[in-house]
Structure formats: C-alpha cells, structure tokens
PDB file of C-alpha atoms in Angstrom:
ATOM      1  CA  MET A   1       3.955 -20.254 -72.662  1.00 38.00           C
ATOM      2  CA  LYS A   2       5.748 -17.171 -71.380  1.00 35.00           C
ATOM      3  CA  SER A   3       2.482 -15.204 -71.337  1.00 38.00           C
ATOM      4  CA  PHE A   4       0.824 -17.992 -69.375  1.00 31.00           C
ATOM      5  CA  LEU A   5       3.598 -17.945 -66.748  1.00 32.00           C
ATOM      6  CA  ILE A   6       3.311 -14.154 -66.405  1.00 32.00           C
ATOM      7  CA  ILE A   7      -0.455 -14.409 -65.904  1.00 32.00           C
ATOM      8  CA  LEU A   8       0.034 -17.214 -63.370  1.00 31.00           C
ATOM      9  CA  LEU A   9       2.623 -15.162 -61.473  1.00 33.00           C
ATOM     10  CA  LEU A  10       0.311 -12.140 -61.339  1.00 32.00           C
ATOM     11  CA  PHE A  11      -2.498 -14.370 -60.070  1.00 34.00           C
ATOM     12  CA  VAL A  12      -0.308 -15.742 -57.256  1.00 32.00           C
ATOM     13  CA  VAL A  13       0.799 -12.231 -56.308  1.00 33.00           C
ATOM     14  CA  GLN A  14      -2.830 -11.122 -56.134  1.00 36.00           C
ATOM     15  CA  ILE A  15      -3.686 -14.046 -53.858  1.00 35.00           C
ATOM     16  CA  PHE A  16      -0.891 -13.245 -51.428  1.00 35.00           C
ATOM     17  CA  SER A  17      -1.706  -9.538 -51.557  1.00 35.00           C
ATOM     18  CA  ALA A  18      -5.337 -10.303 -50.732  1.00 38.00           C
ATOM     19  CA  GLN A  19      -4.240 -12.479 -47.825  1.00 42.00           C
ATOM     20  CA  GLU A  20      -2.053  -9.714 -46.422  1.00 48.00           C
ATOM     21  CA  ASP A  21      -4.682  -6.995 -46.798  1.00 63.00           C
ATOM     22  CA  VAL A  22      -6.892  -8.198 -43.971  1.00 72.00           C
ATOM     23  CA  TYR A  23      -8.004  -5.362 -41.736  1.00 84.00           C
ATOM     24  CA  SER A  24     -10.057  -5.425 -38.593  1.00 91.00           C
ATOM     25  CA  ASN A  25     -13.686  -4.292 -38.755  1.00 93.00           C
ATOM     26  CA  GLY A  26     -13.987  -0.979 -36.950  1.00 94.00           C
ATOM     27  CA  VAL A  27     -16.665  -2.243 -34.558  1.00 95.00           C
ATOM     28  CA  PHE A  28     -14.067  -4.588 -33.065  1.00 96.00           C
ATOM     29  CA  ASN A  29     -11.530  -1.853 -32.340  1.00 96.00           C
ATOM     30  CA  PHE A  30     -11.258  -1.731 -28.538  1.00 97.00           C
ATOM     31  CA  GLU A  31      -9.119   0.656 -26.515  1.00 95.00           C
ATOM     32  CA  GLU A  32      -6.384  -0.557 -24.187  1.00 96.00           C
ATOM     33  CA  ASN A  33      -6.907  -0.115 -20.441  1.00 95.00           C
ATOM     34  CA  LYS A  34     -10.672  -0.154 -20.954  1.00 96.00           C
ATOM     35  CA  THR A  35     -13.294  -2.566 -19.633  1.00 97.00           C
ATOM     36  CA  GLN A  36     -15.248  -4.727 -22.082  1.00 98.00           C
ATOM     37  CA  LYS A  37     -17.633  -7.675 -21.852  1.00 98.00           C
ATOM     38  CA  ILE A  38     -17.676 -11.094 -23.455  1.00 98.00           C
ATOM     39  CA  PHE A  39     -20.469 -11.496 -26.007  1.00 98.00           C
ATOM     40  CA  THR A  40     -20.008 -15.053 -27.316  1.00 97.00           C
ATOM     41  CA  ASP A  41     -20.621 -17.922 -24.916  1.00 96.00           C
ATOM     42  CA  GLN A  42     -17.643 -20.217 -24.335  1.00 96.00           C
ATOM     43  CA  THR A  43     -15.165 -17.691 -25.690  1.00 98.00           C
ATOM     44  CA  ARG A  44     -11.760 -19.350 -25.615  1.00 98.00           C
ATOM     45  CA  VAL A  45      -8.871 -17.726 -23.820  1.00 98.00           C
ATOM     46  CA  ARG A  46      -5.581 -18.713 -25.446  1.00 98.00           C
ATOM     47  CA  GLN A  47      -1.959 -18.531 -24.405  1.00 98.00           C
ATOM     48  CA  GLN A  48      -0.933 -16.795 -27.647  1.00 98.00           C
ATOM     49  CA  PRO A  49      -2.897 -14.778 -30.266  1.00 98.00           C
ATOM     50  CA  ASN A  50      -3.705 -17.572 -32.719  1.00 96.00           C
ATOM     51  CA  VAL A  51      -6.230 -20.402 -33.062  1.00 96.00           C
ATOM     52  CA  ASN A  52      -3.570 -23.093 -32.671  1.00 96.00           C
ATOM     53  CA  SER A  53      -2.374 -21.833 -29.313  1.00 97.00           C
ATOM     54  CA  GLN A  54      -3.126 -23.621 -26.057  1.00 98.00           C
ATOM     55  CA  ILE A  55      -6.601 -22.985 -24.608  1.00 98.00           C
ATOM     56  CA  LEU A  56      -6.279 -21.627 -21.081  1.00 98.00           C
ATOM     57  CA  ASP A  57      -9.909 -20.990 -20.221  1.00 97.00           C
ATOM     58  CA  SER A  58     -13.455 -20.501 -21.511  1.00 97.00           C
ATOM     59  CA  LEU A  59     -15.574 -17.442 -20.673  1.00 97.00           C
ATOM     60  CA  GLN A  60     -19.328 -16.948 -20.739  1.00 96.00           C
ATOM     61  CA  SER A  61     -21.420 -14.034 -22.022  1.00 97.00           C
ATOM     62  CA  ASN A  62     -21.389 -10.973 -19.774  1.00 97.00           C
ATOM     63  CA  GLN A  63     -17.998 -11.806 -18.226  1.00 97.00           C
ATOM     64  CA  GLN A  64     -16.153  -8.531 -17.689  1.00 97.00           C
ATOM     65  CA  VAL A  65     -12.588  -8.284 -18.984  1.00 98.00           C
ATOM     66  CA  SER A  66      -9.956  -5.520 -19.099  1.00 98.00           C
ATOM     67  CA  ILE A  67      -8.087  -4.871 -22.347  1.00 98.00           C
ATOM     68  CA  ILE A  68      -4.336  -4.986 -21.715  1.00 98.00           C
ATOM     69  CA  LYS A  69      -3.183  -4.601 -25.313  1.00 97.00           C
ATOM     70  CA  LYS A  70      -4.223  -5.123 -28.915  1.00 97.00           C
ATOM     71  CA  ASP A  71      -2.116  -7.595 -30.873  1.00 97.00           C
ATOM     72  CA  ASP A  72      -1.281  -6.883 -34.524  1.00 96.00           C
ATOM     73  CA  THR A  73      -2.546 -10.312 -35.606  1.00 96.00           C
ATOM     74  CA  VAL A  74      -5.953 -10.227 -37.342  1.00 96.00           C
ATOM     75  CA  LEU A  75      -8.150 -13.316 -37.646  1.00 96.00           C
ATOM     76  CA  GLN A  76     -10.866 -13.489 -40.315  1.00 93.00           C
ATOM     77  CA  LEU A  77     -13.874 -15.754 -39.855  1.00 91.00           C
ATOM     78  CA  GLY A  78     -16.572 -15.260 -42.467  1.00 88.00           C
ATOM     79  CA  GLN A  79     -17.209 -11.520 -42.754  1.00 87.00           C
ATOM     80  CA  ARG A  80     -15.819 -10.825 -39.273  1.00 92.00           C
ATOM     81  CA  ASN A  81     -12.255  -9.536 -39.064  1.00 94.00           C
ATOM     82  CA  SER A  82     -10.724  -8.707 -35.715  1.00 96.00           C
ATOM     83  CA  ASN A  83      -7.439  -8.340 -33.891  1.00 97.00           C
ATOM     84  CA  TRP A  84      -6.578 -10.528 -30.940  1.00 98.00           C
ATOM     85  CA  TYR A  85      -6.541  -8.855 -27.549  1.00 98.00           C
ATOM     86  CA  LYS A  86      -4.623  -9.665 -24.410  1.00 98.00           C
ATOM     87  CA  VAL A  87      -7.068  -9.359 -21.511  1.00 98.00           C
ATOM     88  CA  SER A  88      -7.223  -9.828 -17.771  1.00 98.00           C
ATOM     89  CA  TYR A  89     -10.267 -10.914 -15.783  1.00 98.00           C
ATOM     90  CA  ARG A  90     -11.375 -12.145 -12.376  1.00 96.00           C
ATOM     91  CA  LYS A  91     -12.495 -15.718 -11.902  1.00 93.00           C
ATOM     92  CA  GLU A  92     -12.793 -17.736  -8.708  1.00 91.00           C
ATOM     93  CA  ASN A  93     -11.092 -14.898  -6.794  1.00 94.00           C
ATOM     94  CA  LYS A  94      -8.089 -15.000  -9.114  1.00 95.00           C
ATOM     95  CA  THR A  95      -6.852 -12.497 -11.701  1.00 97.00           C
ATOM     96  CA  LEU A  96      -6.078 -14.342 -14.937  1.00 98.00           C
ATOM     97  CA  GLU A  97      -4.703 -13.310 -18.336  1.00 98.00           C
ATOM     98  CA  GLY A  98      -4.788 -14.560 -21.908  1.00 98.00           C
ATOM     99  CA  TYR A  99      -5.671 -13.736 -25.506  1.00 98.00           C
ATOM    100  CA  ILE A 100      -9.164 -13.635 -26.990  1.00 98.00           C
ATOM    101  CA  TRP A 101     -10.430 -12.873 -30.496  1.00 98.00           C
ATOM    102  CA  GLY A 102     -11.974  -9.404 -30.508  1.00 98.00           C
ATOM    103  CA  ALA A 103     -15.118 -10.403 -32.447  1.00 97.00           C
ATOM    104  CA  ASN A 104     -16.173 -12.382 -29.370  1.00 98.00           C
ATOM    105  CA  LEU A 105     -16.478  -9.134 -27.413  1.00 98.00           C
ATOM    106  CA  CYS A 106     -19.567  -6.931 -27.245  1.00 98.00           C
ATOM    107  CA  ILE A 107     -19.867  -4.044 -29.686  1.00 97.00           C
ATOM    108  CA  GLY A 108     -21.816  -2.359 -26.901  1.00 97.00           C
ATOM    109  CA  TYR A 109     -23.439  -3.163 -23.594  1.00 98.00           C
ATOM    110  CA  ARG A 110     -25.819  -1.393 -21.236  1.00 98.00           C
ATOM    111  CA  ASN A 111     -27.406  -1.978 -17.824  1.00 97.00           C
ATOM    112  CA  LYS A 112     -30.842  -0.793 -16.763  1.00 97.00           C
ATOM    113  CA  ASN A 113     -33.309  -1.831 -14.062  1.00 96.00           C
ATOM    114  CA  GLY A 114     -31.078  -4.726 -13.011  1.00 95.00           C
ATOM    115  CA  TYR A 115     -30.750  -6.202 -16.512  1.00 98.00           C
ATOM    116  CA  ASP A 116     -27.618  -6.425 -18.653  1.00 98.00           C
ATOM    117  CA  PHE A 117     -28.089  -5.873 -22.388  1.00 98.00           C
ATOM    118  CA  LEU A 118     -25.357  -7.057 -24.779  1.00 98.00           C
ATOM    119  CA  PHE A 119     -24.990  -6.245 -28.497  1.00 98.00           C
ATOM    120  CA  GLY A 120     -22.601  -8.146 -30.765  1.00 97.00           C
ATOM    121  CA  ILE A 121     -22.122 -10.069 -33.998  1.00 95.00           C
ATOM    122  CA  SER A 122     -23.093 -13.726 -33.694  1.00 88.00           C
ATOM    123  CA  LYS A 123     -22.014 -15.263 -37.007  1.00 88.00           C
ATOM    124  CA  THR A 124     -21.793 -14.996 -40.797  1.00 85.00           C
ATOM    125  CA  VAL A 125     -24.244 -16.979 -42.944  1.00 87.00           C
ATOM    126  CA  ASN A 126     -24.654 -17.643 -46.651  1.00 85.00           C
ATOM    127  CA  LYS A 127     -27.893 -16.477 -48.279  1.00 81.00           C
ATOM    128  CA  ILE A 128     -29.428 -16.472 -51.753  1.00 83.00           C
ATOM    129  CA  ASP A 129     -30.753 -13.393 -53.531  1.00 78.00           C
ATOM    130  CA  LYS A 130     -33.774 -14.851 -55.309  1.00 76.00           C
ATOM    131  CA  ASN A 131     -34.195 -11.796 -57.530  1.00 76.00           C
ATOM    132  CA  PHE A 132     -30.713 -12.142 -59.044  1.00 73.00           C
ATOM    133  CA  ASN A 133     -30.115 -15.826 -58.245  1.00 79.00           C
ATOM    134  CA  GLN A 134     -26.829 -15.015 -56.510  1.00 83.00           C
ATOM    135  CA  ASN A 135     -25.224 -16.150 -53.280  1.00 84.00           C
ATOM    136  CA  TYR A 136     -24.052 -13.569 -50.752  1.00 81.00           C
ATOM    137  CA  THR A 137     -22.771 -13.485 -47.197  1.00 84.00           C
ATOM    138  CA  GLN A 138     -24.645 -11.786 -44.377  1.00 86.00           C
ATOM    139  CA  ASN A 139     -23.529 -10.983 -40.847  1.00 91.00           C
ATOM    140  CA  ILE A 140     -26.033 -11.810 -38.128  1.00 93.00           C
ATOM    141  CA  ALA A 141     -26.077  -9.694 -34.994  1.00 96.00           C
ATOM    142  CA  SER A 142     -28.007 -10.211 -31.800  1.00 97.00           C
ATOM    143  CA  VAL A 143     -28.985  -8.478 -28.598  1.00 98.00           C
ATOM    144  CA  LYS A 144     -29.122 -10.456 -25.366  1.00 98.00           C
ATOM    145  CA  VAL A 145     -30.773  -9.600 -22.073  1.00 98.00           C
ATOM    146  CA  ILE A 146     -29.198 -11.187 -19.005  1.00 97.00           C
ATOM    147  CA  GLU A 147     -30.453 -11.185 -15.440  1.00 96.00           C
ATOM    148  CA  GLY A 148     -27.812 -12.293 -12.972  1.00 90.00           C
ATOM    149  CA  ASN A 149     -26.067 -15.137 -14.773  1.00 87.00           C
ATOM    150  CA  SER A 150     -29.108 -16.240 -16.781  1.00 95.00           C
ATOM    151  CA  LEU A 151     -29.925 -15.454 -20.400  1.00 97.00           C
ATOM    152  CA  ILE A 152     -33.518 -14.210 -20.379  1.00 97.00           C
ATOM    153  CA  ASN A 153     -34.060 -13.463 -24.070  1.00 98.00           C
ATOM    154  CA  GLU A 154     -32.141 -12.953 -27.328  1.00 98.00           C
ATOM    155  CA  VAL A 155     -33.131 -11.612 -30.756  1.00 97.00           C
ATOM    156  CA  PHE A 156     -31.215 -11.844 -34.047  1.00 97.00           C
ATOM    157  CA  PHE A 157     -31.072  -9.486 -37.033  1.00 95.00           C
ATOM    158  CA  ASP A 158     -29.042  -8.813 -40.198  1.00 91.00           C
ATOM    159  CA  THR A 159     -26.152  -6.352 -40.287  1.00 90.00           C
ATOM    160  CA  GLY A 160     -24.951  -6.552 -43.893  1.00 84.00           C
ATOM    161  CA  SER A 161     -21.433  -7.418 -45.031  1.00 84.00           C
ATOM    162  CA  GLY A 162     -18.129  -6.753 -43.295  1.00 81.00           C
ATOM    163  CA  GLU A 163     -17.953  -3.370 -45.030  1.00 87.00           C
ATOM    164  CA  SER A 164     -20.952  -2.273 -42.947  1.00 88.00           C
ATOM    165  CA  LEU A 165     -19.051  -2.945 -39.706  1.00 92.00           C
ATOM    166  CA  SER A 166     -16.952   0.217 -39.614  1.00 92.00           C
ATOM    167  CA  TYR A 167     -18.902   1.834 -36.810  1.00 92.00           C
ATOM    168  CA  GLY A 168     -21.387   0.655 -34.213  1.00 95.00           C
ATOM    169  CA  THR A 169     -23.362   2.041 -31.270  1.00 97.00           C
ATOM    170  CA  PHE A 170     -25.763   0.638 -28.714  1.00 98.00           C
ATOM    171  CA  THR A 171     -28.061   2.925 -26.718  1.00 98.00           C
ATOM    172  CA  ILE A 172     -31.114   2.884 -24.486  1.00 98.00           C
ATOM    173  CA  GLU A 173     -33.940   5.265 -25.351  1.00 98.00           C
ATOM    174  CA  SER A 174     -37.315   6.044 -23.778  1.00 98.00           C
ATOM    175  CA  ASN A 175     -40.421   3.956 -24.417  1.00 98.00           C
ATOM    176  CA  HIS A 176     -41.398   6.549 -27.060  1.00 98.00           C
ATOM    177  CA  LYS A 177     -44.849   6.627 -25.414  1.00 97.00           C
ATOM    178  CA  LEU A 178     -45.683   3.129 -26.634  1.00 98.00           C
ATOM    179  CA  GLN A 179     -48.107   1.458 -24.237  1.00 97.00           C
ATOM    180  CA  ASN A 180     -46.638  -1.074 -21.749  1.00 97.00           C
ATOM    181  CA  VAL A 181     -43.106  -0.697 -23.157  1.00 98.00           C
ATOM    182  CA  ASP A 182     -40.419  -0.279 -20.471  1.00 98.00           C
ATOM    183  CA  PHE A 183     -37.862   1.304 -22.807  1.00 98.00           C
ATOM    184  CA  THR A 184     -36.305   0.953 -26.255  1.00 98.00           C
ATOM    185  CA  LEU A 185     -32.883  -0.350 -27.300  1.00 98.00           C
ATOM    186  CA  LYS A 186     -31.217   0.868 -30.481  1.00 98.00           C
ATOM    187  CA  ALA A 187     -28.333  -0.973 -32.165  1.00 98.00           C
ATOM    188  CA  ILE A 188     -26.568   0.626 -35.132  1.00 96.00           C
ATOM    189  CA  VAL A 189     -23.847  -0.518 -37.512  1.00 95.00           C
ATOM    190  CA  SER A 190     -22.694   1.442 -40.536  1.00 92.00           C
ATOM    191  CA  GLY A 191     -19.958   1.716 -43.144  1.00 87.00           C
ATOM    192  CA  GLU A 192     -17.635   4.646 -43.759  1.00 78.00           C
ATOM    193  CA  ALA A 193     -17.553   4.634 -47.565  1.00 78.00           C
ATOM    194  CA  CYS A 194     -20.204   5.844 -50.018  1.00 81.00           C
ATOM    195  CA  GLY A 195     -22.545   3.103 -51.155  1.00 84.00           C
ATOM    196  CA  ILE A 196     -22.080   1.034 -47.994  1.00 89.00           C
ATOM    197  CA  ALA A 197     -25.313   0.446 -46.109  1.00 90.00           C
ATOM    198  CA  GLY A 198     -25.922   1.214 -42.469  1.00 93.00           C
ATOM    199  CA  TYR A 199     -28.538  -0.565 -40.356  1.00 95.00           C
ATOM    200  CA  ASP A 200     -30.644   0.691 -37.439  1.00 97.00           C
ATOM    201  CA  GLN A 201     -32.327  -1.907 -35.262  1.00 98.00           C
ATOM    202  CA  TYR A 202     -34.921  -0.774 -32.701  1.00 98.00           C
ATOM    203  CA  ILE A 203     -35.888  -3.296 -30.021  1.00 98.00           C
ATOM    204  CA  LEU A 204     -38.697  -2.807 -27.519  1.00 98.00           C
ATOM    205  CA  PHE A 205     -38.197  -4.202 -24.014  1.00 98.00           C
ATOM    206  CA  LYS A 206     -41.362  -5.339 -22.261  1.00 97.00           C
ATOM    207  CA  ASP A 207     -41.940  -7.905 -19.495  1.00 95.00           C
ATOM    208  CA  LYS A 208     -38.407  -9.326 -19.854  1.00 95.00           C
ATOM    209  CA  LYS A 209     -38.931  -9.803 -23.598  1.00 97.00           C
ATOM    210  CA  LEU A 210     -37.138  -8.242 -26.553  1.00 98.00           C
ATOM    211  CA  ILE A 211     -39.405  -7.267 -29.452  1.00 98.00           C
ATOM    212  CA  PRO A 212     -37.463  -6.266 -32.595  1.00 98.00           C
ATOM    213  CA  LEU A 213     -39.089  -3.766 -34.934  1.00 98.00           C
ATOM    214  CA  PRO A 214     -38.627  -3.927 -38.728  1.00 97.00           C
ATOM    215  CA  GLN A 215     -35.033  -3.046 -39.517  1.00 97.00           C
ATOM    216  CA  LEU A 216     -34.122   0.318 -41.031  1.00 97.00           C
ATOM    217  CA  MET A 217     -31.506   0.667 -43.780  1.00 95.00           C
ATOM    218  CA  ASN A 218     -29.747   3.812 -44.963  1.00 94.00           C
ATOM    219  CA  VAL A 219     -27.318   4.139 -47.851  1.00 92.00           C
ATOM    220  CA  GLY A 220     -26.090   6.922 -50.099  1.00 88.00           C
ATOM    221  CA  ASP A 221     -23.574   7.810 -52.792  1.00 84.00           C
ATOM    222  CA  ALA A 222     -22.594  11.486 -52.505  1.00 75.00           C
ATOM    223  CA  ASP A 223     -25.348  13.612 -54.087  1.00 77.00           C
ATOM    224  CA  VAL A 224     -26.153  11.044 -56.782  1.00 85.00           C
ATOM    225  CA  TYR A 225     -28.293   8.619 -54.802  1.00 90.00           C
ATOM    226  CA  HIS A 226     -29.653   8.104 -51.310  1.00 89.00           C
ATOM    227  CA  HIS A 227     -32.070   5.775 -49.593  1.00 93.00           C
ATOM    228  CA  SER A 228     -33.175   6.636 -46.057  1.00 95.00           C
ATOM    229  CA  GLU A 229     -35.588   4.987 -43.632  1.00 97.00           C
ATOM    230  CA  GLU A 230     -36.887   6.121 -40.245  1.00 98.00           C
ATOM    231  CA  PHE A 231     -39.617   5.599 -37.668  1.00 98.00           C
ATOM    232  CA  ILE A 232     -41.930   8.302 -36.364  1.00 98.00           C
ATOM    233  CA  PHE A 233     -42.885   7.307 -32.816  1.00 98.00           C
ATOM    234  CA  PRO A 234     -45.815   8.685 -30.779  1.00 98.00           C
ATOM    235  CA  ASN A 235     -43.497  11.127 -28.981  1.00 97.00           C
ATOM    236  CA  ASP A 236     -42.078  12.477 -32.266  1.00 97.00           C
ATOM    237  CA  LYS A 237     -43.480  15.369 -34.275  1.00 96.00           C
ATOM    238  CA  GLY A 238     -46.182  13.921 -36.519  1.00 96.00           C
ATOM    239  CA  GLY A 239     -46.502  10.787 -34.377  1.00 97.00           C
ATOM    240  CA  ILE A 240     -49.814   9.167 -33.497  1.00 97.00           C
ATOM    241  CA  PRO A 241     -50.833   7.300 -30.288  1.00 97.00           C
ATOM    242  CA  ASN A 242     -50.202   3.550 -30.055  1.00 95.00           C
ATOM    243  CA  ALA A 243     -48.460   3.310 -33.421  1.00 98.00           C
ATOM    244  CA  PHE A 244     -45.176   3.946 -35.169  1.00 98.00           C
ATOM    245  CA  ILE A 245     -44.877   5.180 -38.745  1.00 98.00           C
ATOM    246  CA  PHE A 246     -42.272   3.882 -41.200  1.00 98.00           C
ATOM    247  CA  LYS A 247     -41.047   6.470 -43.691  1.00 98.00           C
ATOM    248  CA  MET A 248     -38.756   5.908 -46.659  1.00 97.00           C
ATOM    249  CA  GLU A 249     -37.273   8.397 -49.087  1.00 96.00           C
ATOM    250  CA  GLU A 250     -35.209   7.503 -52.137  1.00 94.00           C
ATOM    251  CA  MET A 251     -33.527   9.939 -54.513  1.00 91.00           C
ATOM    252  CA  GLU A 252     -31.653   9.148 -57.695  1.00 89.00           C
ATOM    253  CA  LYS A 253     -30.318  11.467 -60.369  1.00 85.00           C
ATOM    254  CA  ASP A 254     -30.858  10.499 -64.015  1.00 82.00           C
ATOM    255  CA  GLU A 255     -28.506  11.036 -66.967  1.00 79.00           C
ATOM    256  CA  ASN A 256     -29.650  14.652 -67.174  1.00 79.00           C
ATOM    257  CA  ASP A 257     -28.785  15.262 -63.521  1.00 80.00           C
ATOM    258  CA  LYS A 258     -32.478  15.537 -62.674  1.00 85.00           C
ATOM    259  CA  GLU A 259     -33.595  14.202 -59.315  1.00 85.00           C
ATOM    260  CA  LYS A 260     -36.152  11.420 -59.141  1.00 90.00           C
ATOM    261  CA  VAL A 261     -37.633  11.136 -55.658  1.00 92.00           C
ATOM    262  CA  LYS A 262     -39.692   8.256 -54.321  1.00 95.00           C
ATOM    263  CA  ARG A 263     -41.397   8.251 -50.916  1.00 96.00           C
ATOM    264  CA  LEU A 264     -43.207   5.544 -48.984  1.00 97.00           C
ATOM    265  CA  SER A 265     -45.073   5.617 -45.689  1.00 97.00           C
ATOM    266  CA  LYS A 266     -46.818   2.872 -43.733  1.00 97.00           C
ATOM    267  CA  THR A 267     -48.180   2.622 -40.224  1.00 98.00           C
ATOM    268  CA  TYR A 268     -47.712  -0.145 -37.675  1.00 98.00           C
ATOM    269  CA  LEU A 269     -50.310  -0.388 -34.905  1.00 98.00           C
ATOM    270  CA  TRP A 270     -49.153  -1.264 -31.378  1.00 98.00           C
ATOM    271  CA  ASN A 271     -51.640  -2.955 -29.015  1.00 97.00           C
ATOM    272  CA  GLY A 272     -49.465  -2.992 -25.901  1.00 96.00           C
ATOM    273  CA  SER A 273     -47.822  -6.352 -26.580  1.00 96.00           C
ATOM    274  CA  SER A 274     -47.283  -6.667 -30.356  1.00 97.00           C
ATOM    275  CA  TYR A 275     -47.516  -4.707 -33.584  1.00 98.00           C
ATOM    276  CA  LYS A 276     -49.111  -5.237 -36.978  1.00 97.00           C
ATOM    277  CA  LEU A 277     -49.226  -3.390 -40.258  1.00 97.00           C
ATOM    278  CA  LYS A 278     -52.285  -1.164 -40.559  1.00 94.00           C
TER     279      LYS A 278
END
C-alpha cells in the first residue's frame, strides 16, 4: 500500500511539473515596441491575458498592431504555445488597447505589388500514420494573399509538431525564371535541437493565385544521420528551363561507423500555369 501511494504521489508531481513546463514556441516570440499583423480572422482582444477575461474587440487578418509588452502567461492550444501580448491598434479613428494570444499573430508578413502576404499557423490537427498505425498531431500553416481588405487566396501546408516551431522566416524571392510566375514566396519553420525536422515551403505567385510546390523537409542528428531536400530552379547552377528539380540526400552511419548515402532526384515540368512530375 505504501509503495502504491509513493507511485501515485510521483505521478501527481509529474503531472503538475508537466503543466508548469509550458514554454512558448519560438516563432511566437515578438519584440516589444514593434509592429505586427493579425493572422487569424476574428482574433479576440481581451481585457486581461486569459481566455476567461472580458472580450473587448475582434480583429481581422492584416490588422496592424503594436506590441506594448509580453505577458508571462502562456496559453497552449494543440501544439501551439504562446504568450499573451498587450497591444495597441487603430480602429475607427481611435487608439485602443487589449491583450491577444500571440499565436494569432503572423510569423511573417510581406508586401509586394500592392498585395499583402501573411504567414502563420492556422491550427493543430490529429492524423494517423498508416505505416505504424499511430496517431500524431500536426500543425497546419497557411499563407494568405490580401488585396485591400479582401482575401484573394490562401494555401495550407504541414509544419510538423510544436518542436519544429523554434524558428520561422518568410521571404519573397525572384520568379526563378519560371515562365509567367510573378515571384516566389518562401516560408520556413525549423527546430533548434538535433532530430527535429525543419520545413521549407515554396509558393509561386501568379495571376493573384498561390501555387504551393511540394514541401521540403530537412532533419539531422549531429554527424550520425541527416536527410536534406532542395529544389534546383532554372536560375540555379544545374537548372533547366521551365522545370524545377527535386534533390534528396540521406546519410546514416551503421554500427561500424561507415556512412551509407542515399540520393534521389526527380524533375517537375512547369508549363506556365501548373507543374507535373516528369
């Protein structure tokens, strides 16, 4: 009986320890006195930094806000962990303040040719690994293109677990000499620790439409294992016109410390409006 009580006590301690050890994902770490944008439509502005506090307002995607301060309170929803932030914003010619959950802000945003492009995490979903018959959680990100106050297009893609949300960037690149493409967006999330995957998502922008390319995944564990993926575009060394080449390299050391390397290459043809595997 005494042993049972000790085990039960340890179990309770572990539960409370797990509850306390909730840290914000790095992609939701926003600096004070900096401007950010709302990513999630109907983001609630609250009087205090908690979900039970009074709702003061609701903000739409692309609304600009200024970070006043980061609160110590962290809210976890699915695989998204973020601090609350006190923000100020302009609405109907008034300057207003309140608290919002940081995961409702953009990881990155850009403007080009009169369009606003927003990158953020939309939700966490449950999926099934058919190979191992196991359930797992997956964060879903998206990129939106907004013209004025109207959402023109949005595409969704996977971004791994919360451990892959340590770092994120969002950039605009050239059209990589792909026919009829205006330019290319690139969204990246990655983890800090060994063995945590990072994801690169290229998106072509053409005629107000977002065209996501196959996602790239990179992961490694010191010098024991690595898996890397990349695209070779027409403007890259080794590139070919009207196509992009997918290249994968995988290295793993065996029990004798001998490297086993596997490489894969495949070509996607681009016809000016869509792509297909050659």
